[in-house]
Coordinates of C-alpha atoms and ligand atoms in Angstrom, one line a residue:
X1 CA 17.1 -20.4 5.5
X2 CA 15.3 -23.5 4.0
X3 CA 11.9 -23.7 2.5
X4 CA 9.5 -26.2 3.9
X5 CA 6.0 -27.5 2.9
X6 CA 3.5 -29.9 4.4
X7 CA 0.1 -30.9 3.3
X8 CA -2.9 -32.9 4.3
X9 CA -6.1 -32.9 2.1
X10 CA -7.6 -34.4 -1.0
X11 CA -5.4 -33.0 -3.7
X12 CA -2.2 -34.8 -4.9
X13 CA 0.2 -34.1 -1.9
X14 CA 3.1 -34.4 -4.4
X15 CA 1.7 -31.6 -6.8
X16 CA 0.8 -29.3 -3.8
X17 CA 4.2 -29.7 -2.1
X18 CA 6.3 -29.4 -5.2
X19 CA 4.3 -26.3 -6.3
X20 CA 4.9 -24.8 -2.9
X21 CA 8.6 -25.6 -2.8
X22 CA 8.9 -23.8 -6.2
X23 CA 7.5 -20.6 -4.4
X24 CA 9.9 -21.1 -1.6
X25 CA 13.1 -21.8 -3.7
X26 CA 14.3 -18.4 -3.0
X27 CA 14.9 -19.4 0.5
X28 CA 17.6 -22.0 -0.4
X29 CA 18.4 -24.0 -3.4
X30 CA 21.3 -26.4 -2.6
X31 CA 19.1 -29.5 -2.8
X32 CA 15.4 -30.5 -2.5
X33 CA 13.3 -33.5 -1.5
X34 CA 9.8 -34.9 -0.7
X35 CA 8.2 -37.7 1.3
X36 CA 4.7 -39.1 1.1
X37 CA 3.1 -41.9 3.3
X38 CA 2.0 -44.6 0.8
X39 CA 1.4 -48.3 0.7
X40 CA 1.9 -48.7 4.4
X41 CA 5.5 -47.2 4.1
X42 CA 7.2 -43.8 3.1
X43 CA 8.1 -43.0 -0.4
X44 CA 10.8 -40.4 -0.7
X45 CA 12.9 -38.6 -3.4
X46 CA 15.7 -36.1 -2.9
X47 CA 18.3 -34.5 -5.2
X48 CA 21.2 -32.1 -4.7
X49 CA 20.9 -28.9 -6.6
X50 CA 17.9 -26.8 -7.7
X51 CA 14.3 -28.1 -7.5
X52 CA 14.5 -28.8 -11.3
X53 CA 16.7 -31.7 -10.5
X54 CA 14.0 -33.2 -8.1
X55 CA 11.4 -32.6 -10.7
X56 CA 13.4 -34.6 -13.2
X57 CA 14.0 -37.4 -10.6
X58 CA 10.2 -37.6 -9.9
X59 CA 9.2 -37.7 -13.6
X60 CA 11.6 -40.7 -14.2
X61 CA 10.8 -42.4 -10.9
X62 CA 7.2 -41.2 -9.9
X63 CA 6.3 -41.7 -6.3
X64 CA 2.8 -43.3 -5.4
X65 CA -0.3 -41.1 -5.2
X66 CA -0.8 -39.6 -1.7
X67 CA -2.9 -37.0 -0.1
X68 CA -0.4 -36.3 2.7
X69 CA 3.2 -35.2 2.2
X70 CA 6.1 -33.0 3.1
X71 CA 8.9 -31.3 1.1
X72 CA 12.0 -29.2 1.7
X73 CA 14.4 -27.0 -0.4
X74 CA 17.6 -26.5 1.5
X75 CA 20.2 -23.9 2.2
X76 CA 23.2 -26.0 3.5
X77 CA 24.4 -25.4 7.1
X78 CA 25.8 -28.8 8.2
X79 CA 26.9 -30.9 5.5
X80 CA 27.6 -30.0 1.8
X81 CA 24.8 -30.0 -0.9
X82 CA 24.7 -33.6 -1.7
X83 CA 21.9 -36.2 -2.3
X84 CA 22.8 -37.9 1.1
X85 CA 22.6 -34.5 3.0
X86 CA 19.3 -33.5 1.2
X87 CA 16.1 -33.6 3.2
X88 CA 13.9 -35.4 4.1
X89 CA 15.9 -37.4 6.6
X90 CA 14.6 -40.9 7.7
X91 CA 15.2 -43.3 10.6
X92 CA 16.9 -46.6 9.8
X93 CA 13.6 -48.4 9.3
X94 CA 12.4 -45.8 6.9
X95 CA 9.2 -45.2 8.9
X96 CA 9.7 -41.5 9.7
X97 CA 10.7 -38.6 7.4
X98 CA 11.6 -35.2 8.7
X99 CA 12.5 -31.9 7.1
X100 CA 14.2 -28.9 9.0
X101 CA 15.1 -25.4 8.8
X102 CA 17.5 -24.0 11.3
X103 CA 20.4 -25.6 13.5
X104 CA 20.2 -28.2 16.1
X105 CA 23.1 -26.9 18.3
X106 CA 23.3 -30.1 20.4
X107 CA 23.0 -32.5 17.5
X108 CA 26.5 -34.0 18.2
X109 CA 25.7 -35.5 21.6
X110 CA 22.4 -36.6 20.4
X111 CA 24.1 -38.3 17.5
X112 CA 26.6 -40.0 19.8
X113 CA 23.8 -41.3 22.0
X114 CA 21.8 -42.7 19.0
X115 CA 25.0 -44.4 17.8
X116 CA 25.4 -46.0 21.1
X117 CA 21.7 -47.4 20.8
X118 CA 22.6 -48.9 17.6
X119 CA 21.4 -46.2 15.2
X120 CA 23.3 -45.7 11.9
X121 CA 23.3 -41.9 10.8
X122 CA 24.9 -41.8 7.4
X123 CA 24.4 -38.1 6.6
X124 CA 26.6 -35.2 7.7
X125 CA 23.5 -33.1 8.8
X126 CA 22.3 -32.1 12.2
X127 CA 18.7 -32.8 11.1
X128 CA 19.1 -36.7 10.8
X129 CA 19.2 -37.0 14.6
X130 CA 15.5 -35.8 14.8
X131 CA 14.3 -38.7 12.5
X132 CA 15.8 -41.3 14.8
X133 CA 14.6 -39.6 18.0
X134 CA 11.1 -39.4 16.5
X135 CA 11.1 -43.0 15.7
X136 CA 12.1 -44.0 19.1
X137 CA 9.4 -41.9 20.8
X138 CA 6.8 -42.8 18.2
X139 CA 7.5 -46.5 19.2
X140 CA 6.5 -45.6 22.7
X141 CA 3.2 -43.6 22.1
X142 CA 2.2 -44.3 18.6
X143 CA 1.3 -40.4 18.3
X144 CA 3.4 -38.3 16.0
X145 CA 2.5 -35.0 17.7
X146 CA 3.3 -36.5 21.2
X147 CA 6.6 -37.9 19.8
X148 CA 7.5 -34.5 18.3
X149 CA 6.8 -32.7 21.6
X150 CA 9.0 -35.1 23.5
X151 CA 11.8 -34.7 20.9
X152 CA 11.5 -30.9 20.8
X153 CA 12.1 -30.7 24.5
X154 CA 15.6 -32.3 24.0
X155 CA 16.7 -30.0 21.2
X156 CA 18.7 -26.8 21.5
X157 CA 19.0 -24.2 18.8
X158 CA 16.7 -22.9 16.2
X159 CA 14.4 -25.2 14.3
X160 CA 11.4 -25.5 12.2
X161 CA 10.7 -29.3 11.9
X162 CA 7.9 -31.1 9.8
X163 CA 7.5 -34.9 9.8
X164 CA 5.3 -37.7 8.6
X165 CA 5.2 -41.3 9.7
X166 CA 4.3 -44.4 7.7
X167 CA 1.9 -45.6 10.6
X168 CA 0.1 -42.2 10.7
X169 CA -0.4 -41.7 6.9
X170 CA -3.0 -39.0 7.3
X171 CA -1.1 -36.8 9.6
X172 CA 1.6 -34.1 9.2
X173 CA 3.2 -32.7 12.3
X174 CA 5.3 -29.5 12.6
X175 CA 7.3 -27.7 15.4
X176 CA 8.9 -24.4 15.6
X177 CA 11.4 -22.5 17.8
X178 CA 13.1 -19.4 16.5
X179 CA 12.4 -20.3 13.0
X180 CA 9.3 -19.6 10.7
X181 CA 6.4 -21.9 10.2
X182 CA 2.9 -20.8 9.3
X183 CA -0.3 -22.9 8.8
X184 CA -2.7 -22.5 5.7
X185 CA -6.3 -23.4 6.3
X186 CA -8.2 -24.5 3.3
X187 CA -11.5 -26.2 2.6
X188 CA -10.8 -29.5 4.2
X189 CA -7.1 -29.3 3.5
X190 CA -4.3 -27.9 5.4
X191 CA -0.9 -26.6 4.9
X192 CA 2.3 -26.0 6.7
X193 CA 4.9 -23.7 5.1
X194 CA 8.0 -21.5 5.9
X195 CA 6.1 -18.7 4.2
X196 CA 2.5 -18.1 3.0
X197 CA 3.7 -18.0 -0.6
X198 CA 3.8 -21.7 -0.6
X199 CA 0.1 -22.2 -0.3
X200 CA -1.5 -18.9 -1.2
X201 CA -2.6 -20.2 -4.4
X202 CA -5.0 -22.5 -2.3
X203 CA -6.0 -20.5 0.6
X204 CA -5.2 -17.0 2.0
X205 CA -6.4 -17.9 5.5
X206 CA -3.4 -18.5 7.8
X207 CA -2.7 -19.3 11.4
X208 CA 0.4 -17.8 13.0
X209 CA 2.4 -20.1 15.1
X210 CA 4.2 -19.1 18.3
X211 CA 7.5 -20.0 19.9
X212 CA 7.9 -23.6 21.2
X213 CA 4.7 -24.9 19.6
X214 CA 3.8 -28.2 17.9
X215 CA 1.0 -28.3 15.2
X216 CA -0.8 -31.3 13.9
X217 CA -2.5 -31.4 10.7
X218 CA -5.1 -34.1 10.1
X219 CA -8.3 -34.4 7.9
X220 CA -10.2 -33.2 11.0
X221 CA -8.3 -30.0 11.2
X222 CA -5.5 -28.2 12.9
X223 CA -4.3 -28.8 16.5
X224 CA -1.7 -26.6 18.2
X225 CA 0.0 -27.1 21.6
X226 CA 3.1 -26.0 23.6
X227 CA 5.9 -28.5 23.8
X228 CA 4.5 -29.5 27.1
X229 CA 1.1 -30.5 25.4
X230 CA -0.9 -27.7 26.6
X231 CA -3.4 -26.3 24.1
X232 CA -2.1 -23.1 22.6
X233 CA -3.9 -19.9 21.7
X234 CA -3.2 -19.0 18.1
X235 CA -3.9 -16.0 15.8
X236 CA -5.6 -16.5 12.6
X237 CA -5.3 -13.9 9.8
X238 CA -6.1 -13.2 6.1
X239 CA -3.1 -12.8 3.8
X240 CA -3.6 -9.4 2.1
X241 CA -1.9 -10.2 -1.2
X242 CA -2.8 -13.0 -3.7
X243 CA -0.8 -15.6 -5.7
X244 CA -0.2 -13.4 -8.7
X245 CA 1.8 -11.1 -6.5
X246 CA 4.2 -13.9 -6.0
X247 CA 4.6 -14.5 -9.7
X248 CA 7.1 -12.8 -12.1
X249 CA 4.2 -11.3 -14.1
X250 CA 6.3 -11.2 -17.3
X251 CA 9.3 -9.9 -16.0
X252 CA 12.7 -11.7 -16.6
X253 CA 13.2 -12.0 -12.9
X254 CA 11.6 -11.3 -9.6
X255 CA 14.1 -8.5 -8.9
X256 CA 13.3 -6.6 -12.0
X257 CA 9.5 -7.0 -11.1
X258 CA 10.2 -5.8 -7.6
X259 CA 12.3 -2.8 -8.7
X260 CA 9.3 -1.8 -11.1
X261 CA 6.9 -2.1 -8.1
X262 CA 8.7 0.4 -6.1
X263 CA 6.4 3.3 -6.8
X264 CA 3.3 1.3 -5.8
X265 CA 5.2 -0.2 -2.6
X266 CA 6.0 3.4 -1.5
X267 CA 2.4 4.5 -2.2
X268 CA 0.9 1.6 -0.3
X269 CA 3.2 1.9 2.7
X270 CA 1.9 5.5 3.1
X271 CA -1.7 4.8 2.5
X272 CA -4.0 5.7 5.3
X273 CA -1.3 6.7 7.6
X274 CA -1.9 10.4 7.8
X275 CA -5.3 12.2 8.2
X276 CA -6.4 15.3 6.5
X277 CA -5.0 17.5 9.2
X278 CA -1.7 16.1 8.6
X279 CA -1.7 14.1 11.8
X280 CA 0.0 10.8 11.5
X281 CA -2.2 7.7 12.5
X282 CA 0.1 4.9 13.1
X283 CA -2.5 3.0 15.0
X284 CA -0.6 -0.3 14.7
X285 CA 2.3 1.3 16.6
X286 CA 0.9 0.1 20.0
X287 CA 3.3 2.3 22.0
X288 CA 1.3 5.1 24.0
X289 CA 2.3 8.6 23.1
X290 CA 3.2 9.3 26.6
X291 CA 5.8 6.5 26.5
X292 CA 7.1 7.9 23.3
X293 CA 7.5 11.3 25.0
X294 CA 9.8 9.7 27.5
X295 CA 12.0 8.2 25.0
X296 CA 15.4 9.7 25.3
X297 CA 17.3 7.5 22.8
X298 CA 16.6 5.4 19.7
X299 CA 18.7 2.5 18.7
X300 CA 18.2 0.8 15.2
X301 CA 19.1 -2.8 14.9
X302 CA 19.2 -4.5 11.5
X303 CA 21.3 -6.4 9.0
X304 CA 22.4 -5.9 5.4
X305 CA 20.2 -3.6 3.4
X306 CA 17.8 -3.1 6.3
X307 CA 20.9 -1.8 8.2
X308 CA 21.5 0.7 5.4
X309 CA 17.9 1.8 5.9
X310 CA 18.7 2.4 9.5
X311 CA 21.8 4.5 8.8
X312 CA 19.4 6.8 6.7
X313 CA 16.7 6.6 9.5
X314 CA 19.3 8.0 11.9
X315 CA 19.4 11.5 10.0
X316 CA 15.7 11.7 9.9
X317 CA 15.1 10.7 13.6
X318 CA 17.7 13.1 14.9
X319 CA 16.5 15.9 12.7
X320 CA 12.8 15.7 13.4
X321 CA 12.8 14.6 17.0
X322 CA 16.1 15.7 18.3
X323 CA 16.5 12.4 20.2
X324 CA 20.0 10.7 19.7
X325 CA 19.9 7.7 17.4
X326 CA 22.3 4.9 17.2
X327 CA 22.3 2.4 14.3
X328 CA 23.8 -1.1 15.1
X329 CA 24.5 -4.1 13.1
X330 CA 22.2 -6.7 14.9
X331 CA 24.9 -9.4 14.8
X332 CA 27.2 -7.1 16.9
X333 CA 24.6 -5.4 19.1
X334 CA 24.0 -7.8 22.0
X335 CA 27.8 -8.6 22.3
X336 CA 28.9 -5.1 22.9
X337 CA 26.9 -4.8 26.2
X338 CA 24.8 -1.8 24.8
X339 CA 23.4 0.8 27.2
X340 CA 19.6 0.3 27.2
X341 CA 16.7 1.2 29.5
X342 CA 12.9 1.8 29.7
X343 CA 13.5 5.2 28.0
X344 CA 15.3 3.6 25.0
X345 CA 13.2 2.8 21.9
X346 CA 14.7 0.0 19.8
X347 CA 13.8 0.0 16.0
X348 CA 14.2 -3.5 14.6
X349 CA 14.0 -3.3 10.8
X350 CA 13.6 -6.6 9.0
X351 CA 11.8 -7.5 5.6
X352 CA 11.4 -11.0 6.4
X353 CA 10.8 -10.7 10.1
X354 CA 12.9 -14.0 10.7
X355 CA 16.5 -12.7 10.5
X356 CA 17.9 -14.6 13.5
X357 CA 20.6 -11.9 14.2
X358 CA 18.0 -9.2 14.5
X359 CA 15.6 -11.4 16.4
X360 CA 18.2 -12.2 19.0
X361 CA 19.2 -8.6 19.3
X362 CA 15.6 -7.6 19.8
X363 CA 15.3 -10.2 22.6
X364 CA 18.5 -8.8 24.3
X365 CA 17.1 -5.3 24.1
X366 CA 13.7 -6.3 25.7
X367 CA 15.6 -8.2 28.5
X368 CA 17.2 -4.8 29.2
X369 CA 13.9 -3.2 29.5
X370 CA 13.9 -1.3 26.2
X371 CA 10.7 -1.1 24.2
X372 CA 11.0 -2.5 20.7
X373 CA 9.2 -1.3 17.5
X374 CA 9.6 -3.5 14.5
X375 CA 9.4 -2.3 10.9
X376 CA 8.6 -5.4 9.0
X377 CA 7.3 -6.5 5.5
X378 CA 5.9 -10.0 6.6
X379 CA 2.8 -10.2 8.5
X380 CA 2.8 -12.8 11.3
X381 CA 6.5 -13.2 11.2
X382 CA 8.6 -13.8 14.4
X383 CA 10.2 -10.3 14.8
X384 CA 6.9 -8.3 14.9
X385 CA 5.4 -10.9 17.1
X386 CA 8.0 -10.5 19.6
X387 CA 8.1 -6.8 19.6
X388 CA 6.1 -4.3 21.7
X389 CA 4.8 -2.6 18.4
X390 CA 5.1 -3.0 14.6
X391 CA 4.8 -0.7 11.7
X392 CA 4.3 -3.0 8.6
X393 CA 5.7 -1.9 5.3
X394 CA 3.3 -2.8 2.4
X395 CA 5.7 -3.7 -0.3
X396 CA 4.1 -7.0 -1.1
X397 CA 6.1 -10.3 -1.2
X398 CA 9.8 -9.8 -2.0
X399 CA 11.1 -13.0 -3.5
X400 CA 14.3 -11.9 -5.0
X401 CA 17.1 -12.3 -2.5
X402 CA 18.5 -8.9 -3.2
X403 CA 16.2 -6.5 -1.3
X404 CA 14.9 -3.4 -3.4
X405 CA 11.3 -2.6 -2.8
X406 CA 11.6 -3.6 0.7
X407 CA 14.4 -1.1 1.2
X408 CA 12.5 1.9 -0.2
X409 CA 9.4 1.0 2.0
X410 CA 11.7 0.5 5.1
X411 CA 12.9 4.2 4.4
X412 CA 9.3 5.4 4.2
X413 CA 8.5 3.6 7.5
X414 CA 11.5 5.0 9.2
X415 CA 10.5 8.6 8.1
X416 CA 7.0 7.9 9.5
X417 CA 8.3 6.6 12.7
X418 CA 10.7 9.7 13.0
X419 CA 7.7 12.1 12.3
X420 CA 5.4 10.1 14.7
X421 CA 8.0 10.4 17.4
X422 CA 8.3 14.1 16.7
X423 CA 4.5 14.5 16.7
X424 CA 4.3 12.6 20.2
X425 CA 7.0 14.7 21.5
X426 CA 5.7 18.0 20.3
X427 CA 8.8 18.8 18.2
X428 CA 6.8 18.4 15.0
X429 CA 3.3 19.8 14.2
X430 CA 0.5 19.0 11.9
X431 CA 1.6 21.5 9.2
X432 CA 5.3 20.4 8.9
X433 CA 4.3 16.7 9.2
X434 CA 1.9 17.2 6.6
X435 CA 4.4 18.9 4.4
X436 CA 6.8 16.1 4.8
X437 CA 4.2 13.4 4.2
X438 CA 3.1 15.4 1.0
X439 CA 6.7 15.2 -0.1
X440 CA 6.9 11.6 0.7
X441 CA 3.6 11.0 -1.2
X442 CA 5.3 12.8 -4.2
X443 CA 8.2 10.3 -4.2
X444 CA 6.0 7.5 -5.7
X445 CA 5.9 9.7 -8.9
X446 CA 9.6 10.6 -8.6
X447 CA 10.6 6.9 -8.4
X448 CA 8.4 6.2 -11.4
X449 CA 10.1 9.0 -13.3
X450 CA 13.6 7.5 -12.5
X451 CA 12.5 4.1 -13.6
X452 CA 11.6 5.6 -17.0
X453 CA 15.1 7.0 -17.6
X454 CA 17.2 3.8 -16.8
X455 CA 18.4 2.6 -20.3
X456 CA 21.7 4.6 -20.1
X457 CA 22.2 3.0 -16.8
X458 CA 21.7 -0.4 -18.2
X459 CA 24.1 0.5 -21.1
X460 CA 26.8 1.7 -18.7
X461 CA 26.3 -1.5 -16.5
X462 CA 26.8 -3.7 -19.5
X463 CA 29.9 -1.7 -20.6
X464 CA 31.4 -2.2 -17.1
X465 CA 30.7 -5.9 -16.8
X466 CA 34.1 -6.8 -17.4
X467 CA 35.4 -4.7 -14.5
X468 CA 36.4 -6.3 -11.2
X469 CA 36.0 -3.3 -8.8
X470 CA 33.5 -0.4 -8.4
X471 CA 33.6 2.1 -5.6
X472 CA 30.8 4.1 -4.4
X473 CA 30.9 7.5 -2.7
X474 CA 28.3 9.6 -0.8
X475 CA 27.9 12.2 1.8
X476 CA 25.2 12.6 4.5
X477 CA 22.3 10.4 3.6
X478 CA 24.1 9.7 0.4
X479 CA 26.8 7.8 2.2
X480 CA 24.4 4.9 3.1
X481 CA 23.1 5.0 -0.4
X482 CA 26.7 4.4 -1.5
X483 CA 26.9 1.4 1.0
X484 CA 23.8 0.0 -0.4
X485 CA 24.9 0.4 -4.1
X486 CA 27.9 -1.5 -3.1
X487 CA 26.3 -4.3 -1.4
X488 CA 24.0 -4.8 -4.4
X489 CA 26.8 -5.2 -6.7
X490 CA 28.6 -7.5 -4.3
X491 CA 25.7 -9.8 -3.8
X492 CA 24.6 -9.8 -7.4
X493 CA 27.7 -9.5 -9.6
X494 CA 30.1 -11.3 -7.1
X495 CA 32.6 -8.5 -7.5
X496 CA 34.5 -6.3 -5.3
X497 CA 32.5 -3.2 -4.6
X498 CA 32.9 -0.7 -1.7
X499 CA 31.1 2.4 -0.3
X500 CA 32.8 5.2 1.4
X501 CA 31.9 8.4 3.0
X502 CA 33.3 10.9 0.4
X503 CA 35.0 12.9 3.1
X504 CA 37.0 9.8 4.0
X505 CA 38.7 9.5 0.6
X506 CA 41.8 11.6 1.6
X507 CA 42.1 9.5 4.8
X508 CA 43.2 6.3 2.8
X509 CA 40.7 5.1 0.2
X510 CA 41.9 7.7 -2.5
X511 CA 44.9 5.3 -2.8
X512 CA 42.6 2.9 -4.6
X513 CA 41.8 5.3 -7.4
X514 CA 43.6 4.3 -10.7
X515 CA 43.1 4.8 -14.4
X516 CA 39.5 4.1 -15.6
X517 CA 38.5 2.7 -12.1
X518 CA 34.5 3.3 -12.1
X519 CA 33.5 5.4 -9.1
X520 CA 29.8 6.1 -8.5
X521 CA 29.2 9.3 -6.7
X522 CA 25.8 10.2 -5.0
X523 CA 25.7 14.0 -5.1
X524 CA 23.6 15.9 -2.7
X525 CA 21.3 18.6 -3.7
X526 CA 23.0 21.8 -4.8
X527 CA 19.9 23.8 -3.7
X528 CA 20.4 26.1 -0.8
X529 CA 24.0 26.5 -1.9
X530 CA 24.6 23.2 0.1
X531 CA 28.1 23.1 1.6
X532 CA 28.0 19.4 1.2
X533 CA 27.4 19.7 -2.6
X534 CA 30.6 21.9 -3.0
X535 CA 32.6 19.3 -1.1
X536 CA 31.4 16.4 -3.2
X537 CA 32.2 18.4 -6.4
X538 CA 35.7 18.6 -5.1
X539 CA 35.8 15.0 -4.3
X540 CA 34.7 14.2 -7.8
X541 CA 37.4 16.5 -9.2
X542 CA 40.1 14.7 -6.9
X543 CA 39.2 11.3 -8.1
X544 CA 39.0 12.3 -11.7
X545 CA 42.3 13.9 -11.7
X546 CA 43.6 10.5 -10.6
X547 CA 42.1 8.7 -13.6
X548 CA 38.7 7.5 -12.1
X549 CA 35.7 7.1 -14.5
X550 CA 33.0 9.0 -12.7
X551 CA 29.5 8.0 -12.6
X552 CA 27.5 10.8 -10.9
X553 CA 24.0 10.6 -9.6
X554 CA 22.9 14.2 -9.4
X555 CA 19.4 15.9 -9.2
X556 CA 18.0 17.6 -12.3
X557 CA 19.4 21.1 -12.7
X558 CA 22.6 20.4 -10.9
X559 CA 25.1 21.7 -13.5
X560 CA 28.2 22.0 -11.3
X561 CA 28.9 18.3 -11.5
X562 CA 28.6 18.2 -15.3
X563 CA 32.2 19.0 -16.2
X564 CA 33.4 16.2 -14.0
X565 CA 30.8 13.5 -14.7
X566 CA 32.0 10.9 -17.3
X567 CA 28.4 9.4 -16.9
X568 CA 25.7 11.5 -15.4
X569 CA 22.5 10.0 -14.0
X570 CA 19.7 12.4 -13.3
X571 CA 17.2 12.1 -10.4
X572 CA 14.3 14.3 -9.6
X573 CA 15.0 16.9 -6.9
X574 CA 13.6 15.9 -3.5
X575 CA 14.1 17.2 0.1
X576 CA 17.5 16.3 1.4
X577 CA 16.4 13.6 3.7
X578 CA 14.3 11.8 1.1
X579 CA 16.9 11.7 -1.6
X580 CA 17.8 8.1 -0.9
X581 CA 14.4 7.1 -2.1
X582 CA 15.3 8.2 -5.7
X583 CA 19.0 7.9 -5.7
X584 CA 19.0 4.2 -4.7
X585 CA 17.0 3.2 -7.7
X586 CA 19.7 3.6 -10.5
X587 CA 22.2 1.6 -8.2
X588 CA 19.7 -1.3 -8.0
X589 CA 19.1 -1.2 -11.9
X590 CA 23.0 -1.0 -12.4
X591 CA 23.8 -3.9 -10.2
X592 CA 21.0 -6.0 -11.7
X593 CA 22.0 -5.3 -15.2
X594 CA 25.7 -5.8 -14.7
X595 CA 25.1 -9.1 -12.9
X596 CA 22.8 -10.2 -15.7
X597 CA 25.5 -9.1 -18.2
X598 CA 27.8 -11.5 -16.4
X599 CA 25.4 -14.2 -16.7
X600 CA 24.4 -14.4 -13.1
X601 CA 21.2 -15.6 -11.7
X602 CA 20.0 -12.3 -10.1
X603 CA 17.0 -13.8 -8.0
X604 CA 19.0 -16.5 -6.4
X605 CA 22.6 -15.3 -6.1
X606 CA 25.2 -17.9 -5.0
X607 CA 25.7 -18.7 -1.3
X608 CA 22.8 -16.4 -0.3
X609 CA 19.2 -16.9 0.8
X610 CA 16.4 -14.5 1.4
X611 CA 16.0 -14.9 4.9
X612 CA 19.0 -15.7 7.2
X613 CA 17.4 -17.6 10.0
X614 CA 20.7 -18.8 11.4
X615 CA 23.1 -16.7 13.5
Ligands
AGP701 C1 19.9 -7.3 0.9 O1 19.8 -7.2 -0.5 C2 20.1 -8.7 1.4 N1 19.1 -9.6 1.0 C3 20.3 -8.8 2.9 O2 21.3 -8.0 3.2 C4 19.0 -8.5 3.8 O3 18.8 -7.2 3.7 C5 19.4 -8.8 5.3 O4 19.7 -10.3 5.3 C6 18.3 -8.4 6.3 O5 17.2 -9.1 5.9 P1 15.8 -9.0 6.6 O6 15.5 -7.5 6.2 O7 14.8 -9.9 6.1 O8 15.9 -9.0 8.1

């Protein structure tokens, strides 16, 4: 989950690369480094820690001016976050510099081979072997792209590699397998990056790279081939958001900005997807309605927050389509020998589109003959490219590691897929679909209203900052919301937090309840004399009788919970299945504020990265 930038053009390569790394720092911040060909050699600088450390190093020891360069910000896999393990890595002669995202799984035998041939590899990383192999191959062909192709054929695992060579000072070469790399095409200047955010300030014209491809940037343009050297067909596209979208825009953190952007993200994800008659038009879902009609099982695969969206999707899919729906942790899915066939529709949910666990699960599903529909927020990323169809969410770039607006738009997309399946199978018709889509359209305003009432939630969070445990309870679609609230608190406040199905309390977890223990309860709607509502009121009474401090999220007008809520958080009334869209927001705000009160860095929590591109 590292950030990589490469540049060839007429600007200061160092300035372009450093600015690009700043935009990618959310992908990993254990160390950072740069390399530029200059004065017949390579000039490099690298420092452990955040990019600011490298900035300081460069201001004290500037590198020579150069119009070509590469850079890297690291999330450590092999070898700790030290200066020596920071990228770029060089060969012994210091003529080749390479940066890498991913894992070279066969680096140990390659390292042993190189040592036998007299190479000295001082770092603990897997990446370093690539610099030495490139040096060897380059000495035989004097062509960095060809050297890269020859080296890539020997590598196993997932990798994005970008390299420069002192003897080819106007060229940057990259390669990718199972790891993100995208090309930016400017006016006489070209970019390579893990994510378009790195070069969007310069150009919004991008080229998507496919699996096992090598790309060469030179002043003459961009050349893409397979690892075997055959020219590759590539897809160009225009990025539909601008550089300002990737900025904090005055918010204290990207996370706060992205929480605030949720009403727009929800509205944008709905835009243009239903016509006046109430018929859904998901034209980008390139699965013929006839095939959808034959679907007899849906399996959702995802990780983390995206998995929680899948758990909620299950309720909607089964309710609106009457097709069984399983939800699987992507990292477990392919190892349990799942039952899949041509009638199975696998839905892969991923904000980044690069999560390796989800990608490998998707590949397994396709090998078993299942059709795969991706729900993704990143145009041109690997998961949609390897799926049969994609429904993009339009949340805009999500920079904060903790997923917020992407989650809400994943829910919207899941509801749309469920309705689309229902429409294709004839279990749902224009009138009901129109009603649900109208309710969905109203959610944007409902989320806005929730965001306007969050001050008591922030005060509560600050008052609980000293606590070391918070529990979360929910029933029905409120249960995945409870899991998501617990995950947010774990990943931001680094504290023990756990979500439970409220009905499970008496089967064990109630033993955890003790005096003044904060327990957040997501209450279902009381409307229609919901049986579930009555049960959750009993659950609240049970935990309160044992000393819990109850924080109840309940819809406006629900008076039954009032006597048992030490803290009451109101959300607008919504249809049952859509409640997660409003009930999740207070939990995001709660976790963000509590983590901030603890002095944590909410955009870049410790040990985490935005996109987990290793298994
Ligand atoms: C959620 O806050 C985390 N950032 C993490 O659980 C994330 O949802 C998960 O890694 C999946 O990422 P993806 O949506 O990019 O595949």
